mmCIF file of C-alpha atoms and ligand atoms in Angstrom:
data_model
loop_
_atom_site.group_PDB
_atom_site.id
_atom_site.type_symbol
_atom_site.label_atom_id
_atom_site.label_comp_id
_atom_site.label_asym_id
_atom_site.label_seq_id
_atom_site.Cartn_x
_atom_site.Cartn_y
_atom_site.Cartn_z
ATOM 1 C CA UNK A 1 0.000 0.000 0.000
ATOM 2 C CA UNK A 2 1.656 3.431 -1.110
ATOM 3 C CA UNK A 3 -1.834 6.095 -1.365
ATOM 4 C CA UNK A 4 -2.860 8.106 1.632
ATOM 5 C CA UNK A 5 -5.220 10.784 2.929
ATOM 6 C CA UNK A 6 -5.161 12.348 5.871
ATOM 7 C CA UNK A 7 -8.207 13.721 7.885
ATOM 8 C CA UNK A 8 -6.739 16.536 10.362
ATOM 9 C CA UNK A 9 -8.839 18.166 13.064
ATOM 10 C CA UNK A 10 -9.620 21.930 11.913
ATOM 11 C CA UNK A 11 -6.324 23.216 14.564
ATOM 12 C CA UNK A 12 -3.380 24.750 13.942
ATOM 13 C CA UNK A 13 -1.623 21.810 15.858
ATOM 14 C CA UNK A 14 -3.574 19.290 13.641
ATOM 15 C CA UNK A 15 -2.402 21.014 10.333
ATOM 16 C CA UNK A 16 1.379 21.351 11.082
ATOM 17 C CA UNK A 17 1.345 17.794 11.918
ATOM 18 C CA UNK A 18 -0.523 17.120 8.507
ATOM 19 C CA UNK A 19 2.016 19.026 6.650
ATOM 20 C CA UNK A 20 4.894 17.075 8.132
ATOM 21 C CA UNK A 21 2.867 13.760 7.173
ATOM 22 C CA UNK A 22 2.553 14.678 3.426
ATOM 23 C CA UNK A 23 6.418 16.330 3.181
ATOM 24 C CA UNK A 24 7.507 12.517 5.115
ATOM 25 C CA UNK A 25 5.680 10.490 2.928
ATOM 26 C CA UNK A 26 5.732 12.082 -0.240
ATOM 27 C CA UNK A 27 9.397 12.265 -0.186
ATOM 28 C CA UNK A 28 9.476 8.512 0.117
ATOM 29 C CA UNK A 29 7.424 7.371 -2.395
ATOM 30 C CA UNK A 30 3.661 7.497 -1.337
ATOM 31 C CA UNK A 31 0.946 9.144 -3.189
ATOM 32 C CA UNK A 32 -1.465 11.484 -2.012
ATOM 33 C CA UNK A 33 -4.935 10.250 -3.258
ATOM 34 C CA UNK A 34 -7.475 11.908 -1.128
ATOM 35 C CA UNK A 35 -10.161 9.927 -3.566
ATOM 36 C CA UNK A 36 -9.230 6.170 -3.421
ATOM 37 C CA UNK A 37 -6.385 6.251 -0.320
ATOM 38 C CA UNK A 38 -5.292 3.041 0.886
ATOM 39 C CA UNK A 39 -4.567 3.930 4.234
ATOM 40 C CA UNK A 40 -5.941 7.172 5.939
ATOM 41 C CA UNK A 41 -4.095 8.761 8.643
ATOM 42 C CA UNK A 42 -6.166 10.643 11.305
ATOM 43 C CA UNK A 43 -5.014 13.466 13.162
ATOM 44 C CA UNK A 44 -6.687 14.474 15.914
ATOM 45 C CA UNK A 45 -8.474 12.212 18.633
ATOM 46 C CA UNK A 46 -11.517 9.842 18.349
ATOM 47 C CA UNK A 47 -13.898 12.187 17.266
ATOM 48 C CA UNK A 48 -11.436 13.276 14.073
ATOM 49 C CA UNK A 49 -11.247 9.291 13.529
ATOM 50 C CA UNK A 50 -15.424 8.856 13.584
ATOM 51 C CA UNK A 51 -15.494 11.276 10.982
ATOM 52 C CA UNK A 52 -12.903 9.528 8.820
ATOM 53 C CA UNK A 53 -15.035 6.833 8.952
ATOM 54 C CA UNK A 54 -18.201 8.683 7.822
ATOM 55 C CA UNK A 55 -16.581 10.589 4.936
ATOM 56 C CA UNK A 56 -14.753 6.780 3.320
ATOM 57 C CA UNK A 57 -17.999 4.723 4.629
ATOM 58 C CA UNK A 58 -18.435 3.623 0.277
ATOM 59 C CA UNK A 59 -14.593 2.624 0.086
ATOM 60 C CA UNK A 60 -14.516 0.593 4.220
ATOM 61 C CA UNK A 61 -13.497 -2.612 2.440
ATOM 62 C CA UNK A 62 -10.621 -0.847 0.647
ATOM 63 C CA UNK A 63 -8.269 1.273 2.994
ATOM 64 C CA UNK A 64 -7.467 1.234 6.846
ATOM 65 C CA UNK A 65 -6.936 3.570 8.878
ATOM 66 C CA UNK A 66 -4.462 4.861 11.881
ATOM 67 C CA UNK A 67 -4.822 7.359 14.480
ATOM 68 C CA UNK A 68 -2.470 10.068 16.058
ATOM 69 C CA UNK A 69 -3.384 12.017 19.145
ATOM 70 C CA UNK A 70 -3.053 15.282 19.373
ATOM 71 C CA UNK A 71 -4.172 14.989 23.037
ATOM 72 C CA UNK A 72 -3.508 12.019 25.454
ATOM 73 C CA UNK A 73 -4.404 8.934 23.379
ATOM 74 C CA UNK A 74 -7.472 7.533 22.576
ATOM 75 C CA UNK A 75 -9.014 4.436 21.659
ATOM 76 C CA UNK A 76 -8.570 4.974 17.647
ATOM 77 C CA UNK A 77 -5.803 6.572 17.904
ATOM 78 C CA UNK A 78 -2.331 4.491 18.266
ATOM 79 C CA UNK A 79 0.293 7.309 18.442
ATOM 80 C CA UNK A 80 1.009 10.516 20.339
ATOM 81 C CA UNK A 81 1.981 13.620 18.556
ATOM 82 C CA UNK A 82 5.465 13.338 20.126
ATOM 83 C CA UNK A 83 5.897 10.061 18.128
ATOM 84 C CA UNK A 84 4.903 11.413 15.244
ATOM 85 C CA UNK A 85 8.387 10.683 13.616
ATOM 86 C CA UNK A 86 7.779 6.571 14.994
ATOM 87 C CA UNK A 87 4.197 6.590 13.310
ATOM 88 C CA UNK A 88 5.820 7.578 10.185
ATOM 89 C CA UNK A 89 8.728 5.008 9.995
ATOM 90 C CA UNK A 90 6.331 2.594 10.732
ATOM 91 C CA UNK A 91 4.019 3.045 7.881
ATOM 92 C CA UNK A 92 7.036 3.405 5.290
ATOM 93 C CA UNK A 93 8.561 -0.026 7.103
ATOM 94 C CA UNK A 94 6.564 -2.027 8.656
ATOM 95 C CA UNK A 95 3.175 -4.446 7.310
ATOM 96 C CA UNK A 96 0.463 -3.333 9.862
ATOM 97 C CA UNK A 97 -2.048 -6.103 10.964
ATOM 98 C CA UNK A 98 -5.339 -5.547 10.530
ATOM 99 C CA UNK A 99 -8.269 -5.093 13.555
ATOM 100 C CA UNK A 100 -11.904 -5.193 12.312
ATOM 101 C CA UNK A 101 -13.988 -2.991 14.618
ATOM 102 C CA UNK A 102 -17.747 -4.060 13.476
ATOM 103 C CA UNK A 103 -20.584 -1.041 12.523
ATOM 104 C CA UNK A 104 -23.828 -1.029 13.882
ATOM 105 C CA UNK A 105 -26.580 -1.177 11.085
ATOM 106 C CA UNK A 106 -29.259 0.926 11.289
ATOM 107 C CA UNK A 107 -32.474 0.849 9.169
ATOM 108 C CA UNK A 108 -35.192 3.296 9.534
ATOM 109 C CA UNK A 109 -37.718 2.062 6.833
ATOM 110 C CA UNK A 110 -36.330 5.051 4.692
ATOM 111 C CA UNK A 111 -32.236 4.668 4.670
ATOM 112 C CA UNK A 112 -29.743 2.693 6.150
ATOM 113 C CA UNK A 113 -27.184 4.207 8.469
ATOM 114 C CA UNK A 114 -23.946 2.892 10.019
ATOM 115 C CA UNK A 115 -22.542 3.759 13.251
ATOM 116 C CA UNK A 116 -18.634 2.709 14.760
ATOM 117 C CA UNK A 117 -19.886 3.998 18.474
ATOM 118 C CA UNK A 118 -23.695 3.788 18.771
ATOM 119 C CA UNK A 119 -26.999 4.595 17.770
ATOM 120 C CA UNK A 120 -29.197 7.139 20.126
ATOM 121 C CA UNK A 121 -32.789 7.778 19.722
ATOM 122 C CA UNK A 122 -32.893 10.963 22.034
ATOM 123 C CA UNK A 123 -35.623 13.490 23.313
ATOM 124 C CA UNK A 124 -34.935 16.016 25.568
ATOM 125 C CA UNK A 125 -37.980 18.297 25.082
ATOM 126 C CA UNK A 126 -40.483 15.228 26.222
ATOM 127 C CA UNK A 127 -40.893 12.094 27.762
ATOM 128 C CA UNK A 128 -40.135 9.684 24.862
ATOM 129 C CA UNK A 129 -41.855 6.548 24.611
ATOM 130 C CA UNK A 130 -39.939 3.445 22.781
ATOM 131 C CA UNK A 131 -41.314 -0.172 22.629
ATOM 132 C CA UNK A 132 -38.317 -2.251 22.140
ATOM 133 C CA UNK A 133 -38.222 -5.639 20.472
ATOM 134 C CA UNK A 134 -35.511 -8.282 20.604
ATOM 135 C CA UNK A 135 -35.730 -11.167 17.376
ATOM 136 C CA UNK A 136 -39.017 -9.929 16.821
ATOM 137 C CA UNK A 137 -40.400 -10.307 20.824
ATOM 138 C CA UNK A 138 -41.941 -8.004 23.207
ATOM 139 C CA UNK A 139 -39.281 -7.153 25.626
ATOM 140 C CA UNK A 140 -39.972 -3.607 27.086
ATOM 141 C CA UNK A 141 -41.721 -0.136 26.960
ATOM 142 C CA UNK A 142 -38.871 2.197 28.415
ATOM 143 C CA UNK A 143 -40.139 5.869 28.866
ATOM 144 C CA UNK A 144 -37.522 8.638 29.266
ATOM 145 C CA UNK A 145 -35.113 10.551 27.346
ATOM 146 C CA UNK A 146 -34.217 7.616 25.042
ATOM 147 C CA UNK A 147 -32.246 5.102 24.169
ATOM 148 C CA UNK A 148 -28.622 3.972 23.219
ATOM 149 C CA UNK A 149 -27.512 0.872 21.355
ATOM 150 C CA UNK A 150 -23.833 0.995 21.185
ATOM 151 C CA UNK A 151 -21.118 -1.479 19.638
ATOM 152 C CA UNK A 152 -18.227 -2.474 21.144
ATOM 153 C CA UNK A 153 -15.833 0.006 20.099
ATOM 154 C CA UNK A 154 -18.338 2.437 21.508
ATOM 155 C CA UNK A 155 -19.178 0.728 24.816
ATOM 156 C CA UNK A 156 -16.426 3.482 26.164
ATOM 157 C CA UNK A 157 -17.791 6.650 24.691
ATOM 158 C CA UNK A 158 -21.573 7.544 25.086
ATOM 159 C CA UNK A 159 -22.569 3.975 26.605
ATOM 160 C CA UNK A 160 -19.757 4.472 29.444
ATOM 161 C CA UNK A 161 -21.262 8.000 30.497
ATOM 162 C CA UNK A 162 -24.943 5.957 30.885
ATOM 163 C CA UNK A 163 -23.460 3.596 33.221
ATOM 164 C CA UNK A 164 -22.889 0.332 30.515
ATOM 165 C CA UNK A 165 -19.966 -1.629 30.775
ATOM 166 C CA UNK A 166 -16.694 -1.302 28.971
ATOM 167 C CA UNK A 167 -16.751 -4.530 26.603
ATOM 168 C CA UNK A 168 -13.117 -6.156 25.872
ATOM 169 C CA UNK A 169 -11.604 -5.808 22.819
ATOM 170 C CA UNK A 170 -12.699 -8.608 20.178
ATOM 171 C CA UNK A 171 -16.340 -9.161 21.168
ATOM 172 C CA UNK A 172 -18.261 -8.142 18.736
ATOM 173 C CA UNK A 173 -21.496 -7.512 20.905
ATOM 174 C CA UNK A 174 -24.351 -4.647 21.297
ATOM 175 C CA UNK A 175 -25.336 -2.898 24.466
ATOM 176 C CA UNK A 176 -28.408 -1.605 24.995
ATOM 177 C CA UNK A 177 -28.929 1.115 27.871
ATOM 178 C CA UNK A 178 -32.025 3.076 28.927
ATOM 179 C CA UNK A 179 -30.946 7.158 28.952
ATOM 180 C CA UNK A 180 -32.942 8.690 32.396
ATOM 181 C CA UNK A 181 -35.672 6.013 31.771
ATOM 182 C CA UNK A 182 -38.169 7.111 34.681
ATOM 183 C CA UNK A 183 -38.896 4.541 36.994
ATOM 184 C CA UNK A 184 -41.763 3.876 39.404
ATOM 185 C CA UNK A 185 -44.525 1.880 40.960
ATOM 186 C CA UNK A 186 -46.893 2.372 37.760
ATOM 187 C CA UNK A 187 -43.686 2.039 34.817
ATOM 188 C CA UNK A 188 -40.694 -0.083 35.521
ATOM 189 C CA UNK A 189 -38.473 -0.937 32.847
ATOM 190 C CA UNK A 190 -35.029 -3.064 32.839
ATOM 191 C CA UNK A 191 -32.760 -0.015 33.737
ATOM 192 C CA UNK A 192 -29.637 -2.106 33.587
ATOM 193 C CA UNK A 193 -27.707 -2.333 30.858
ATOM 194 C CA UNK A 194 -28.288 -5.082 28.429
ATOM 195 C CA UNK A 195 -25.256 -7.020 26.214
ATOM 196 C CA UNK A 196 -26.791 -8.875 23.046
ATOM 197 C CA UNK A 197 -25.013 -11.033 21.455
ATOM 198 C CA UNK A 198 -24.366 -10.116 17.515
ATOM 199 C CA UNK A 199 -26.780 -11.863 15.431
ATOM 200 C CA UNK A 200 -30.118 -10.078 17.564
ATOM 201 C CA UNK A 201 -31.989 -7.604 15.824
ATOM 202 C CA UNK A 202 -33.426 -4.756 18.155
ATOM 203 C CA UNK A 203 -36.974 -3.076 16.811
ATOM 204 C CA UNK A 204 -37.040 0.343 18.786
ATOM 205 C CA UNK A 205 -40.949 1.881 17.977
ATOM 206 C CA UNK A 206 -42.654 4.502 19.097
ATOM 207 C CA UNK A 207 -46.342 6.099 17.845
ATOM 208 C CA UNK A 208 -44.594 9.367 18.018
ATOM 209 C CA UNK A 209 -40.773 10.231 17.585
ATOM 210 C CA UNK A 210 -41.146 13.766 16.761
ATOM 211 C CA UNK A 211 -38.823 16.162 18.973
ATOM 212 C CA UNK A 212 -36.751 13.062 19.013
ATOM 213 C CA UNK A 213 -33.234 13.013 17.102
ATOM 214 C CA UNK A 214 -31.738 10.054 15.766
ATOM 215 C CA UNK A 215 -27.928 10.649 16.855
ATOM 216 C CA UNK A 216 -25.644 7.967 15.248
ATOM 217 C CA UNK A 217 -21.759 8.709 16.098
ATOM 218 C CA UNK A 218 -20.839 12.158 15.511
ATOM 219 C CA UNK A 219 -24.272 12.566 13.443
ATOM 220 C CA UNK A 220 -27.820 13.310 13.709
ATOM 221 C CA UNK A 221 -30.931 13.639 11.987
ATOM 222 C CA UNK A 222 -34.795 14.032 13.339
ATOM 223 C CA UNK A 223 -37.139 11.041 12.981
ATOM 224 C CA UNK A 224 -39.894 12.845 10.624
ATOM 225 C CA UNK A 225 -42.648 10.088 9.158
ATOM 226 C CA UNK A 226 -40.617 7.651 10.915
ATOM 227 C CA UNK A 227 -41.841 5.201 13.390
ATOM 228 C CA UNK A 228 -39.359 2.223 13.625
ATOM 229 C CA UNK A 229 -35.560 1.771 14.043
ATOM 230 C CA UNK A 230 -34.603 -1.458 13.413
ATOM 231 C CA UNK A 231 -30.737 -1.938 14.168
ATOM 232 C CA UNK A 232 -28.639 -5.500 13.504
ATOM 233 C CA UNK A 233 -24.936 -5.820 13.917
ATOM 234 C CA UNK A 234 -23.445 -5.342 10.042
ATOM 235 C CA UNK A 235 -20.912 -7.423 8.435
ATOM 236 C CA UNK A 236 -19.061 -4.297 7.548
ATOM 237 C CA UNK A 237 -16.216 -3.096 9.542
ATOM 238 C CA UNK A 238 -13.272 -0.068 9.876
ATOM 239 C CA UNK A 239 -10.164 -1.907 9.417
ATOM 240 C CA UNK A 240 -7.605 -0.216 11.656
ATOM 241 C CA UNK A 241 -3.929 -0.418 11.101
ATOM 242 C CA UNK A 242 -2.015 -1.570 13.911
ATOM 243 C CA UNK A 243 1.771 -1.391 13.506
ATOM 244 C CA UNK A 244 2.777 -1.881 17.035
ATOM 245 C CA UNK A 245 1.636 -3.835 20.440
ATOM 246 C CA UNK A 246 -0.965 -1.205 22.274
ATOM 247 C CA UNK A 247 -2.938 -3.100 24.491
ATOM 248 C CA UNK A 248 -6.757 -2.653 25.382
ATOM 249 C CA UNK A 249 -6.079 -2.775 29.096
ATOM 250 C CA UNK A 250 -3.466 0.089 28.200
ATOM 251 C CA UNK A 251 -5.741 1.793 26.242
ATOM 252 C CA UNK A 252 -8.170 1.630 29.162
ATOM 253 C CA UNK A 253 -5.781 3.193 31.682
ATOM 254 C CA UNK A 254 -5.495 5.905 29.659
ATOM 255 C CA UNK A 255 -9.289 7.199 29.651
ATOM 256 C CA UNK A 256 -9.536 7.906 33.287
HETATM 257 P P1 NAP B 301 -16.709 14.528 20.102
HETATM 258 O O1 NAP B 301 -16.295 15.825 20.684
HETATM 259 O O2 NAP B 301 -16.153 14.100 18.794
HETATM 260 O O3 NAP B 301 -16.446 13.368 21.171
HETATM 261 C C1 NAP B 301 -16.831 13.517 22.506
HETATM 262 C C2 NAP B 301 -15.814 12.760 23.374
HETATM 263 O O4 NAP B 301 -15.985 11.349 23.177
HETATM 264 C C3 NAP B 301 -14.369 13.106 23.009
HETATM 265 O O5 NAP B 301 -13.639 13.223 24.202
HETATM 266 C C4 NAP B 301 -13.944 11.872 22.208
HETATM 267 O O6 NAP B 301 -12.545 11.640 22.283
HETATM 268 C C5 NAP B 301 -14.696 10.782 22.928
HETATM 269 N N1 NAP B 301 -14.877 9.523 22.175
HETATM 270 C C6 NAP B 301 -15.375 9.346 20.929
HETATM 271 N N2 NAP B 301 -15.418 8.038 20.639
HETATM 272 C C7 NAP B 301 -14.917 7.377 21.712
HETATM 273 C C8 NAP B 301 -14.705 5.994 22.008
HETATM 274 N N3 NAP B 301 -15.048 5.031 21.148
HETATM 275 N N4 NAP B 301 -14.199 5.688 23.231
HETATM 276 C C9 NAP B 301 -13.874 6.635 24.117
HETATM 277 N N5 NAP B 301 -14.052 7.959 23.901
HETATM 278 C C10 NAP B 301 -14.575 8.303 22.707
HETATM 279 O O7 NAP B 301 -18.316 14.528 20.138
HETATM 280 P P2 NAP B 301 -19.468 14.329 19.093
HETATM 281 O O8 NAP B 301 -19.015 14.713 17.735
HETATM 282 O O9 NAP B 301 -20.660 14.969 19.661
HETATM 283 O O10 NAP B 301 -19.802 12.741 19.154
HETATM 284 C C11 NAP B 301 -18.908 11.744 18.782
HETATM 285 C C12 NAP B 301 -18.933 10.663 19.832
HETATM 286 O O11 NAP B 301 -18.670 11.243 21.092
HETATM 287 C C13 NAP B 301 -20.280 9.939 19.979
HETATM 288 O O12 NAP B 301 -20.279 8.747 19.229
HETATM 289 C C14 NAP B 301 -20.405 9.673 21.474
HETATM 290 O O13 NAP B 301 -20.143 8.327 21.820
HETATM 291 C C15 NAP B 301 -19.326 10.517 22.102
HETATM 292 N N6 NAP B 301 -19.961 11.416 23.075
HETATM 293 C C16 NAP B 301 -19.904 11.069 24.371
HETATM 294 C C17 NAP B 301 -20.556 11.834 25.321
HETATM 295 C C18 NAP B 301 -20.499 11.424 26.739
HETATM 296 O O14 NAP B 301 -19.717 10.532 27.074
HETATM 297 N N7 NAP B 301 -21.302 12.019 27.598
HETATM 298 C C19 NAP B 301 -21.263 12.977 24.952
HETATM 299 C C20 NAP B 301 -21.285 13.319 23.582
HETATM 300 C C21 NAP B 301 -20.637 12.507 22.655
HETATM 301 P P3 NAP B 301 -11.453 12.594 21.555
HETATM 302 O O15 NAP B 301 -11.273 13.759 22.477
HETATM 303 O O16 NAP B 301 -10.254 11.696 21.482
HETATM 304 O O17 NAP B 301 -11.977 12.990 20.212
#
């Protein structure tokens, strides 16, 4: 692989160390090709990588991408900014092996959506009503601000501030967690987190999701003439390129 892109975070910081990237690589035989890149480098944090994703979701199957951090590091993101010259010998010398973070599919009767982190259905003008299905059966009404359905990769961002549980590295899983579901003696729902295994298929419904957003990653749109989410684990995947040993548990350490 020799043609890269780079997606920078909109900083002064970010740019310099995209300029340095280009000069480096360039200069050593790789091609700029912001159209069909093989690998794209991200500079920024997680949030710079989820919108890599977004902007190659048509060409997932044929690039990979790599992180660097432009704060501490994050779960994307492999490299520090002060190893920015490492990050770059390793691309021009060293085969990366390839981890498949799995998207979330999401279907709402009029597109299809992917999500690396989650999907939220979220209302924070009413109380939102959602009936919730599980391979087609009746499992609960929740009633509160919504609802978050999160992938691995993204049981440590949204999911972790709701109270789910970090999921190790490799299980390709969904979590679903209530957000503020009200509980009482007339309306109980689950209120723990719930871990699915991958093949389920989760129907979320509701008579009425206007006011309520449809958040997925970084993204969001409003749930007009819509009245049912249905959202499956998807065969597609990012492909990250790992060049060196970071472990999960290290990765981990780092967030708090
Ligand atoms: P953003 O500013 O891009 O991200 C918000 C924070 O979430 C940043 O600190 C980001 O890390 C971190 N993050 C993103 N993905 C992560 C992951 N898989 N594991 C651990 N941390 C992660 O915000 P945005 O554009 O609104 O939304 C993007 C994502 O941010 C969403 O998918 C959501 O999961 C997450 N988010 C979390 C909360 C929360 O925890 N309360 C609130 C809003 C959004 P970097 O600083 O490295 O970019």
């Amino acid at each position: 692989m020799n043609k890269f892109a780079i997606v920078a975070k909109k900083n002064e910081k970010s740019f310099l160390i995209e300029q340095q990237i280009n000069r480096e690589l360039s200069a050593n035989g790789w091609v700029m090709d912001k159209n069909k890149p093989q690998l794209v480098i991200c500079v920024g944090g997680d949030g710079t990588l989820l919108y890599a994703v977004h902007k190659y979701l048509d060409q997932l199957e044929d690039l990979c991408f790599v992180g660097i951090h432009t704060g501490t590091l994050g779960f994307f993101t492999d490299y520090t900014e002060e190893e920015l010259t490492l990050c770059l010998h390793d691309i021009l010398h060293h085969e990366p092996e390839i981890f498949r973070s799995y998207l979330l599919n999401i279907n709402t009767g009029k597109e299809q959506l992917f999500a690396l982190n989650e999907l939220r259905i979220e209302n924070v003008k009413r109380t939102q009503v959602v009936d919730i299905k599980v391979d087609g059966e009746f499992f609960e009404t929740c009633r509160g601000s919504g609802i978050c359905l999160s992938t691995q990769a993204g049981s440590t961002a949204y999911n972790r501030s709701l109270g789910g549980a970090v999921i190790d590295n490799g299980l390709n899983i969904m979590q679903l967690a209530e957000i503020t579901s009200i509980q009482h003696c007339k309306q109980r729902s689950l209120g723990n987190p719930y871990i699915l295994k991958m093949d389920r298929k989760v129907e979320l419904t509701s008579n009425d999701f206007s006011d309520a957003l449809l958040c997925y990653d970084h993204l969001h749109q409003t749930l007009d003439g819509v009245n049912q989410v249905i959202c499956t684990m998807s065969d597609r995947c990012v492909r990250f390129a790992r060049y060196r040993e970071y472990s999960y548990l290290q990765r981990l350490k780092n967030l708090y």
